[in-house]
Coordinates of C-alpha atoms in Angstrom, one line a residue:
X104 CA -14.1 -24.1 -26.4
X105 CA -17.3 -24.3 -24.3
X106 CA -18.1 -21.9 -21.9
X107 CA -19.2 -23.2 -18.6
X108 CA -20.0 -21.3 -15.4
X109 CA -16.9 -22.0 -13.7
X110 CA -15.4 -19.6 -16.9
X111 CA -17.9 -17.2 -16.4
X112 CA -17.1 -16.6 -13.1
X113 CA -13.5 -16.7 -13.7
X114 CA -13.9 -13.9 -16.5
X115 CA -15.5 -11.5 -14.1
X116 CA -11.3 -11.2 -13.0
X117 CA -10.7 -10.8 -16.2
X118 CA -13.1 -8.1 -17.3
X119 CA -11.7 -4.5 -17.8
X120 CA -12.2 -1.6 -15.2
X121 CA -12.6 2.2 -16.5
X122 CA -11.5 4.4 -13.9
X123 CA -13.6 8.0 -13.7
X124 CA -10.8 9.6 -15.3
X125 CA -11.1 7.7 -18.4
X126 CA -7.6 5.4 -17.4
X127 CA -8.9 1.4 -18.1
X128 CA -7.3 -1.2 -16.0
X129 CA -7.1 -4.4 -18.0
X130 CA -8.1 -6.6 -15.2
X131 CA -9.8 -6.9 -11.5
X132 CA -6.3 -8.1 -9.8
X133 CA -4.3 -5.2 -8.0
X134 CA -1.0 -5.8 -6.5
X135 CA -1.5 -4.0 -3.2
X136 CA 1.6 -2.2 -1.9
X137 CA 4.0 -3.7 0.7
X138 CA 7.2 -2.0 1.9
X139 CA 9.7 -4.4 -0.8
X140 CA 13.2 -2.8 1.3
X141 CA 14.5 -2.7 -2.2
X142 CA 15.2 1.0 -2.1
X143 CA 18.4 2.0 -2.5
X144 CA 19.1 3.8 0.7
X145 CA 19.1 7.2 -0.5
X146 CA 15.8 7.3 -1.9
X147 CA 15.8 6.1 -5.3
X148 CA 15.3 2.8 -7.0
X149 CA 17.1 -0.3 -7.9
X150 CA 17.2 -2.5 -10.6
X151 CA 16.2 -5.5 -8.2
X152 CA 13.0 -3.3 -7.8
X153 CA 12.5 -3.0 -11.4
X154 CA 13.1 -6.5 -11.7
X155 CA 10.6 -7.2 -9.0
X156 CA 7.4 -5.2 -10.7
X157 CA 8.7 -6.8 -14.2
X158 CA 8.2 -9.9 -12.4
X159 CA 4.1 -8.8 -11.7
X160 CA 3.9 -7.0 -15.1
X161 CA 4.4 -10.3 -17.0
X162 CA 2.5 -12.4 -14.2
X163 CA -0.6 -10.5 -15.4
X164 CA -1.2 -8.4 -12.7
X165 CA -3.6 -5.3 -13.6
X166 CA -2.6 -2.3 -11.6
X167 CA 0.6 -2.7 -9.1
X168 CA 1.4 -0.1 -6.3
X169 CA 4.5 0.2 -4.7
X170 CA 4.5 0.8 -1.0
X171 CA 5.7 3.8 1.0
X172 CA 7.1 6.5 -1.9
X173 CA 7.5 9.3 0.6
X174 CA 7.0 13.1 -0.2
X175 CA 9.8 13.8 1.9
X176 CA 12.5 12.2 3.3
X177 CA 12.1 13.6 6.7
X178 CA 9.9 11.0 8.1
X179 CA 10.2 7.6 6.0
X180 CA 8.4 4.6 7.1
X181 CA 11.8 2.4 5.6
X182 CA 15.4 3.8 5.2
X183 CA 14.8 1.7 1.9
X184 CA 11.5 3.8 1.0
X185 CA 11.5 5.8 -2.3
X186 CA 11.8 9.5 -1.9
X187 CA 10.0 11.4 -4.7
X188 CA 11.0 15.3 -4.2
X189 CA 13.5 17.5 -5.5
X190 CA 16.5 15.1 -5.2
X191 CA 14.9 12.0 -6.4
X192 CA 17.5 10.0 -9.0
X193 CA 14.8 10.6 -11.8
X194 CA 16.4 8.3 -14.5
X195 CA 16.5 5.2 -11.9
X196 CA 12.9 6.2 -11.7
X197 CA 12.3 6.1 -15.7
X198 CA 13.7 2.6 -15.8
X199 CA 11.3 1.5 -12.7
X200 CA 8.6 1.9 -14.2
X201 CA 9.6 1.2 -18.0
X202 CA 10.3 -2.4 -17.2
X203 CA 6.7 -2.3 -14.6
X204 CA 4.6 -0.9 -17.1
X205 CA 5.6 -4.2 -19.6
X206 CA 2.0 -6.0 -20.2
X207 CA 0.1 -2.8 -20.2
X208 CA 0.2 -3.4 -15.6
X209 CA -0.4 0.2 -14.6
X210 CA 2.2 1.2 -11.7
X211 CA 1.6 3.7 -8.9
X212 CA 3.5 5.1 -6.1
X213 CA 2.0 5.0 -3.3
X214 CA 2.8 8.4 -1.3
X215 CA 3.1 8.7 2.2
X216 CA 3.9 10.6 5.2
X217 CA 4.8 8.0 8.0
X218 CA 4.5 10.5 11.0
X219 CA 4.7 9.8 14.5
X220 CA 5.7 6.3 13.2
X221 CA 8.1 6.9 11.0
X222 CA 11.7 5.3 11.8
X223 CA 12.6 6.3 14.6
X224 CA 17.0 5.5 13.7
X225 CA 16.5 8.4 11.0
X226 CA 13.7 11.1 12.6
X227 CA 14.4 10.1 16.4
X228 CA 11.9 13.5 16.8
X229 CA 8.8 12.3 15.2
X230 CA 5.5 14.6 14.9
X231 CA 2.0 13.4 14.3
X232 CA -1.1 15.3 14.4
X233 CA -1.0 16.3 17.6
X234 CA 1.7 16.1 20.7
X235 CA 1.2 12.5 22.4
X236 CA 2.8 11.0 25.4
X237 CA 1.8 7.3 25.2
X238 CA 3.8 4.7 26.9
X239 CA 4.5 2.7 23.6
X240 CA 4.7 6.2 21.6
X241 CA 5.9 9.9 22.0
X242 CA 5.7 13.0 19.1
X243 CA 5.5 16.0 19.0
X244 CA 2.5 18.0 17.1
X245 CA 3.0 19.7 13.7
X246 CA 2.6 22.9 13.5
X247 CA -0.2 24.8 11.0
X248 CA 2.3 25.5 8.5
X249 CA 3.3 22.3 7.8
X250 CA 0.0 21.0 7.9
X251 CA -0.4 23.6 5.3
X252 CA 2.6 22.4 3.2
X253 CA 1.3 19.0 2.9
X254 CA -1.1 19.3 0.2
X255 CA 1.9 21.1 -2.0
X256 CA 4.1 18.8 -1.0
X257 CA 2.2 15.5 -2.0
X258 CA 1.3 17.4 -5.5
X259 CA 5.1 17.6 -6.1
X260 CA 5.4 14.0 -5.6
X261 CA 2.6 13.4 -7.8
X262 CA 4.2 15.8 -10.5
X263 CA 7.3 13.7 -10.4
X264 CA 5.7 10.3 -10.4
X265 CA 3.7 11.9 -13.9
X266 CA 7.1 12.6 -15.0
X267 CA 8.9 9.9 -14.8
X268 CA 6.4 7.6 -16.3
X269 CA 4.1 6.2 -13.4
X270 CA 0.4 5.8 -14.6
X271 CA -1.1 7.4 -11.4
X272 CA -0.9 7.5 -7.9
X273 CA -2.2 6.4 -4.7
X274 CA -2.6 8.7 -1.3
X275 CA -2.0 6.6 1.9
X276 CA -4.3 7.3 4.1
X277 CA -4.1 3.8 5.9
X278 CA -2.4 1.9 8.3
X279 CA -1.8 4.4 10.9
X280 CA 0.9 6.8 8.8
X281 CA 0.5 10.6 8.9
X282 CA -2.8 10.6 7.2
X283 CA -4.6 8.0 8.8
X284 CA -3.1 9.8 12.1
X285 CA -5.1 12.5 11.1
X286 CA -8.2 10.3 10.6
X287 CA -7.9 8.3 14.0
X288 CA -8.8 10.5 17.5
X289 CA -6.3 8.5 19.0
X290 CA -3.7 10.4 17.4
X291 CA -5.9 13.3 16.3
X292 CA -6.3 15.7 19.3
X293 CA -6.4 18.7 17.9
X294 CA -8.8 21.7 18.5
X295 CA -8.6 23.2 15.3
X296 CA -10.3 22.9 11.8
X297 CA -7.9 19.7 11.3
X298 CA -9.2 17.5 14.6
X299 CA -12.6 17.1 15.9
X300 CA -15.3 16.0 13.3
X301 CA -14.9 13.2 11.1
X302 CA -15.1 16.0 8.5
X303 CA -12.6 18.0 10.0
X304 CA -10.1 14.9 10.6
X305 CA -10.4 14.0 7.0
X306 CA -10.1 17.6 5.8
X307 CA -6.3 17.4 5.0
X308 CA -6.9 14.6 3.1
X309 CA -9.8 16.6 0.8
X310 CA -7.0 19.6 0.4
X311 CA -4.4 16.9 -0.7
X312 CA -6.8 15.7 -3.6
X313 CA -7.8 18.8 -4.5
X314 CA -4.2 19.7 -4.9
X315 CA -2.8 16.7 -6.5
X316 CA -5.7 17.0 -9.3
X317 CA -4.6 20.6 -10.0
X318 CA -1.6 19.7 -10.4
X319 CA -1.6 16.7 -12.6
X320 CA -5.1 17.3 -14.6
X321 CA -7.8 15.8 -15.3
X322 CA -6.8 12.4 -16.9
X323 CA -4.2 11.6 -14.5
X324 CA -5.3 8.7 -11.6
X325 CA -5.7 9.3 -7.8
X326 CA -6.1 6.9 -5.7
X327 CA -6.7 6.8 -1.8
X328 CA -6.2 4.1 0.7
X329 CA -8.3 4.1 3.7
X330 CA -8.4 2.0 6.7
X331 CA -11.9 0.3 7.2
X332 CA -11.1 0.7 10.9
X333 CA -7.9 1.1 12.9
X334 CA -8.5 -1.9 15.3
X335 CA -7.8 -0.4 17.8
X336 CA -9.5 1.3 21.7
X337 CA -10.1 4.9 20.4
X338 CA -8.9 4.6 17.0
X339 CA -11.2 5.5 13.3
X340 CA -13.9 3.4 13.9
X341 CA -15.9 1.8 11.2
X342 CA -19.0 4.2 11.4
X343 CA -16.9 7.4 11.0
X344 CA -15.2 5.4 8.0
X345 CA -18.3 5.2 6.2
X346 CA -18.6 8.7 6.7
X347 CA -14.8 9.7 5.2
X348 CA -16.0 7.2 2.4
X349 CA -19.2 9.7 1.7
X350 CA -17.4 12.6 1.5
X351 CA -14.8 11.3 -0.6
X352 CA -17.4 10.8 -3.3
X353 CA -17.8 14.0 -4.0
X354 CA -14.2 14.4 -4.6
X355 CA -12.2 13.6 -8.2
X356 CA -10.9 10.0 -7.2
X357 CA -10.2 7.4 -8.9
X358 CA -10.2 4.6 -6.8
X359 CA -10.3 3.8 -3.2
X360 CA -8.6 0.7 -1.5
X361 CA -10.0 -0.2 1.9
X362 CA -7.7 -2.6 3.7
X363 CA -7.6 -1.9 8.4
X364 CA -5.5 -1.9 11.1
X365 CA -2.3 -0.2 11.9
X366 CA 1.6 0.1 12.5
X367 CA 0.5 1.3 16.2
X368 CA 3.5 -0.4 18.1
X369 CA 2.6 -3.8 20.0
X370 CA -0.3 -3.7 17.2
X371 CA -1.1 -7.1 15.6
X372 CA -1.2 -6.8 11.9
X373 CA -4.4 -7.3 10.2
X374 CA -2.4 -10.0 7.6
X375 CA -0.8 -11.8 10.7
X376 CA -4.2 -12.6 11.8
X377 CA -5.8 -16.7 11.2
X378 CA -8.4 -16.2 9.2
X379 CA -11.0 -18.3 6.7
X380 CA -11.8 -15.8 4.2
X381 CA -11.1 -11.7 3.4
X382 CA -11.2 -9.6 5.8
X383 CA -13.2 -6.5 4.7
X384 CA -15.2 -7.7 2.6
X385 CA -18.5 -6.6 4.3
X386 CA -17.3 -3.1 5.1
X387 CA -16.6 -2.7 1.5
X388 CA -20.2 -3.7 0.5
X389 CA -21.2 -1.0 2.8
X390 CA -18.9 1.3 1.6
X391 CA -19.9 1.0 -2.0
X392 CA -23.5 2.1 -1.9
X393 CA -22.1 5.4 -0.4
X394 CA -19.8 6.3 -3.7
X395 CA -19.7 5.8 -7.2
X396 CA -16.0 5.4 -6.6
X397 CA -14.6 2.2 -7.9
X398 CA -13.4 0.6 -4.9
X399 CA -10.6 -2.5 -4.3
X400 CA -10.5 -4.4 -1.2
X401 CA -7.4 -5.4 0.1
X402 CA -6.4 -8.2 2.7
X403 CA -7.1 -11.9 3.4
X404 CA -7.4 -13.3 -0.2
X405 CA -6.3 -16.7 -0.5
X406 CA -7.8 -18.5 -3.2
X407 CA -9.5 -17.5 -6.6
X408 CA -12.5 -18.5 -5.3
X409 CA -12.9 -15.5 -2.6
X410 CA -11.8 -13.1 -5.1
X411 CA -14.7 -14.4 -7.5
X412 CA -17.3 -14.4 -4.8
X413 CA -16.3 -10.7 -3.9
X414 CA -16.7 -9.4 -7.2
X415 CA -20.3 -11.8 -7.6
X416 CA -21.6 -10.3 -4.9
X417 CA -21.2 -6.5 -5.6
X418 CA -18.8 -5.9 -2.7
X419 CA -15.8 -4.6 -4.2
X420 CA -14.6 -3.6 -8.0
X421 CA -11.3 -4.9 -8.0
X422 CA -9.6 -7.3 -5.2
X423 CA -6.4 -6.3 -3.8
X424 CA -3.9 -9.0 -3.1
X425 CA 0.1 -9.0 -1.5
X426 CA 1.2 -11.5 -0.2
X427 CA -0.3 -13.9 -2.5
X428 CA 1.5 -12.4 -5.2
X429 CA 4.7 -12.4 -3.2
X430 CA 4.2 -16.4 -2.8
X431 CA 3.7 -16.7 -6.8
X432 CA 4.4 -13.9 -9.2
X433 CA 2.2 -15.1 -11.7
X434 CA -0.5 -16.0 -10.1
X435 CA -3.1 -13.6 -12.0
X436 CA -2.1 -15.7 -15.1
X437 CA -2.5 -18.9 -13.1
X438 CA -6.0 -18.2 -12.5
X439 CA -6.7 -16.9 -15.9
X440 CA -6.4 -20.7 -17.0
X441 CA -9.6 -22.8 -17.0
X442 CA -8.5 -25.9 -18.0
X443 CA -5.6 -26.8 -15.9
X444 CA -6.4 -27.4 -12.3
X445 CA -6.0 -24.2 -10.2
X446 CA -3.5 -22.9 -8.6
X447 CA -4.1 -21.7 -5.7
X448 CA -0.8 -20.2 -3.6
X449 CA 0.3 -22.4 -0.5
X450 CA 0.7 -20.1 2.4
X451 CA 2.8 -20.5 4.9
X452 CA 2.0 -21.6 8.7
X453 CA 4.3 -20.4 11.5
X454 CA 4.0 -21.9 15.3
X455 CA 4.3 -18.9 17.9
X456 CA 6.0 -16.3 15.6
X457 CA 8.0 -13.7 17.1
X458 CA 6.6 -10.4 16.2
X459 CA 8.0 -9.1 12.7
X460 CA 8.8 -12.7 11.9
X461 CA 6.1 -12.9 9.4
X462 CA 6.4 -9.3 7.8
X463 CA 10.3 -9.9 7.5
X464 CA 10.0 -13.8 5.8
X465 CA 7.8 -12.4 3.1
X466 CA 10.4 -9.1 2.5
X467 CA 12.8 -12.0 2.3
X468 CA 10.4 -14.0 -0.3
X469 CA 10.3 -9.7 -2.2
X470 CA 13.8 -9.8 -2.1
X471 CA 14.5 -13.1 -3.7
X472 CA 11.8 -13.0 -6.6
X473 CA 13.6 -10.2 -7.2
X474 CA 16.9 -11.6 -7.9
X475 CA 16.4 -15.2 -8.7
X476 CA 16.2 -16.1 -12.1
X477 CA 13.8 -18.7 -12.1
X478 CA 10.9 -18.1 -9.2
X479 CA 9.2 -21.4 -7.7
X480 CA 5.8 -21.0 -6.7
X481 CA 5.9 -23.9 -4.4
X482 CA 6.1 -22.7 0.0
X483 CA 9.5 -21.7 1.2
X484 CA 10.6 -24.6 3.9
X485 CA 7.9 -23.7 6.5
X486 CA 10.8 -24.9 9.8
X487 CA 12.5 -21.9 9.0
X488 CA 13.5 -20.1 11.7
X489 CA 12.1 -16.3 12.0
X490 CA 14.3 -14.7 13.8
X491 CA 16.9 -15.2 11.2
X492 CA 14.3 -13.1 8.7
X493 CA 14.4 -10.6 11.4
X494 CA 18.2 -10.2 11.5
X495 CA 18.6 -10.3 8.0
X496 CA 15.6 -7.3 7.4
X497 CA 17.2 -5.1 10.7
X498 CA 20.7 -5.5 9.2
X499 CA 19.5 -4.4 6.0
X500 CA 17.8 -1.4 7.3
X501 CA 20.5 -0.1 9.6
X502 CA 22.6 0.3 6.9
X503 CA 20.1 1.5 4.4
X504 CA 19.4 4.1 7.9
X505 CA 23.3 5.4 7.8
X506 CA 22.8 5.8 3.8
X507 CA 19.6 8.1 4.2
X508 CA 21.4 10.1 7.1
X509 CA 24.5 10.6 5.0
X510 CA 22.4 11.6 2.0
X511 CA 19.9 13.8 3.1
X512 CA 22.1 15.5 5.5
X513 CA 20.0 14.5 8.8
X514 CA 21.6 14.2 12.7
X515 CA 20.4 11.9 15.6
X516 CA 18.2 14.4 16.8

């Protein structure tokens, strides 16, 4: 077959990626994580998640993360999150990520903390950082101690993804959960070594790596994901990003995903937004000439074509895509293919949609790759109406909530 330019570019997708730990992705194309609500309701995995990553694994995706594996079950950011600590079903685990590790896909937990946002039916007290009395959102502060406890407390996590067969892990750092509250002064008040600086904000953070490495050794992935900015009026702004970014480089990471924006209530999500082309592409460009850190970008891909010109240009190492990859499962095999016209996924438009209308159609789309036997590609009927998505995703959840509350033994307040 002749080669042509058009396959050249295409193979930069295609090319390997050797992590700093010595791990080698087979591909550019990470499956970013989204919050699936396939959990079981008491923390552990289902066979409809399995079924799910199987689904990516054999579509060709490269490295997979699933969204929201908390460290404890105290403050989840979904009643359906996984729980990885002490109680975690370890053998529902084992066949997660035996069936998501088909095709040599690499499959991490992504572990979180949700904070001062987590849901507020299961942890009706919620801390943060620091104590806040906002009109859209109250907390309390933690105290030193449990700031303390974190590091240990993510290593566990870690330690049980290792031993029940994930091939690394990612620290959430983004999207305004416990972490990223630490990064942002508008949740970060605090006077002490943990609040201030940029350094001092992202301190935590450095003590969670640190601990996590120790832990699982020196061949193990970490990742981190880290908001470019919080989009928001007092919130991480881009500069102080850059900075985290620095000082991140000096640490034993394995990847960093830049995506932005937050869960801050009334927020607009960054993936809701209308937009012509990636969204952080630029601040990743920047980004990279501050650490040797191979870095994905996440959010706004639409077409092969931006995820080639992204890796072209030197912004990024590998391009992080969600939602595309919920519309069609096997789209990194799709692109692969140079002599079929592409295939590009069809997004969806809405007209005026209620907020969580978007975010609960594509659980729905999660939900029925998941159990379908036979997944079309082509856009779900686009007259729809959203606020069914909505009622289907709360029901869901509120009994997923009385499941968790049951389970891990915790009152209204």
């Amino acid at each position: 077959m002749t080669t042509t330019p058009q396959s050249k570019s295409i193979r930069l997708l295609y090319q390997p990626l050797c992590l700093p730990c010595g791990t080698v992705l087979k591909n550019r194309i990470v499956k970013s994580a989204m919050s699936d609500c396939l959990g079981d309701g008491e923390g552990n995995a289902t066979e409809a998640q399995a079924r799910l990553y199987e689904r990516w694994a054999l579509g060709g995706v490269g490295l997979a993360l699933i969204g929201e594996a908390q460290i404890l079950p105290d403050a989840p950011e979904s009643p359906a999150n996984l729980v990885l600590n002490a109680q975690t079903d370890i053998e529902s685990l084992q066949r997660l990520t035996k069936k998501a590790s088909t095709n040599q896909m690499h499959i991490w937990p992504q572990l979180g903390h949700a904070g001062c946002l987590s849901t507020a039916s299961i942890t009706p007290s919620t801390k943060g950082p620091s104590a806040l009395e906002l009109p859209e959102l109250q907390c309390d502060a933690l105290s030193n101690e449990e700031i303390q406890n974190l590091p240990k407390q993510y290593a566990n996590a870690a330690l049980i993804a290792q031993k029940t067969g994930f091939t690394g892990v990612q620290i959430h750092a983004g999207h305004g959960f416990l972490l990223s509250q630490f990064l942002s002064p508008l949740f970060n008040r605090r006077q002490d070594e943990y609040g201030g600086s940029i350094e001092n904000r992202l301190w935590i953070i450095i003590q969670i790596i640190e601990k996590v490495r120790a832990s699982v050794g020196p061949n193990f992935p970490i990742g981190v994901k880290i908001n470019s900015s919080d989009q928001l009026e007092g919130g991480l702004t881009q500069q102080d990003s850059l900075c985290a970014i620095r000082l991140l480089d000096k640490t034993s990471l394995d990847l960093i995903e830049i995506s932005g924006g937050s869960y801050f209530p009334g927020a607009e999500s960054s993936s809701d937004k209308v937009s012509s082309g990636p969204y952080f592409v630029e601040f990743a460009k920047q980004a990279k000439y501050l650490t040797s850190i191979p870095i994905v970008v996440t959010g706004g891909f639409k077409n092969r074509q931006q995820a080639i010109d992204a890796l072209a240009n030197e912004s990024t190492d590998a391009v992080g895509l969600a939602r595309a990859l919920a519309l069609n499962p096997q789209l990194a095999n799709d692109w692969k293919n140079t002599d079929t016209p592409i295939k590009d996924p069809e997004f969806p438009s809405f007209r005026r949609p209620p907020q969580g209308g978007i975010t609960a159609w594509y659980t729905q789309r999660l939900t029925e790759i998941s159990t379908s036997e036979h997944i079309s590609t082509a856009t779900r009927d686009q007259t729809i109406d959203l606020t069914q998505a909505i009622d289907w995703l709360k029901k869901s959840e509120h009994v997923k909530s009385e499941k968790w509350k049951k389970h891990f033994g915790m009152s209204e307040g």
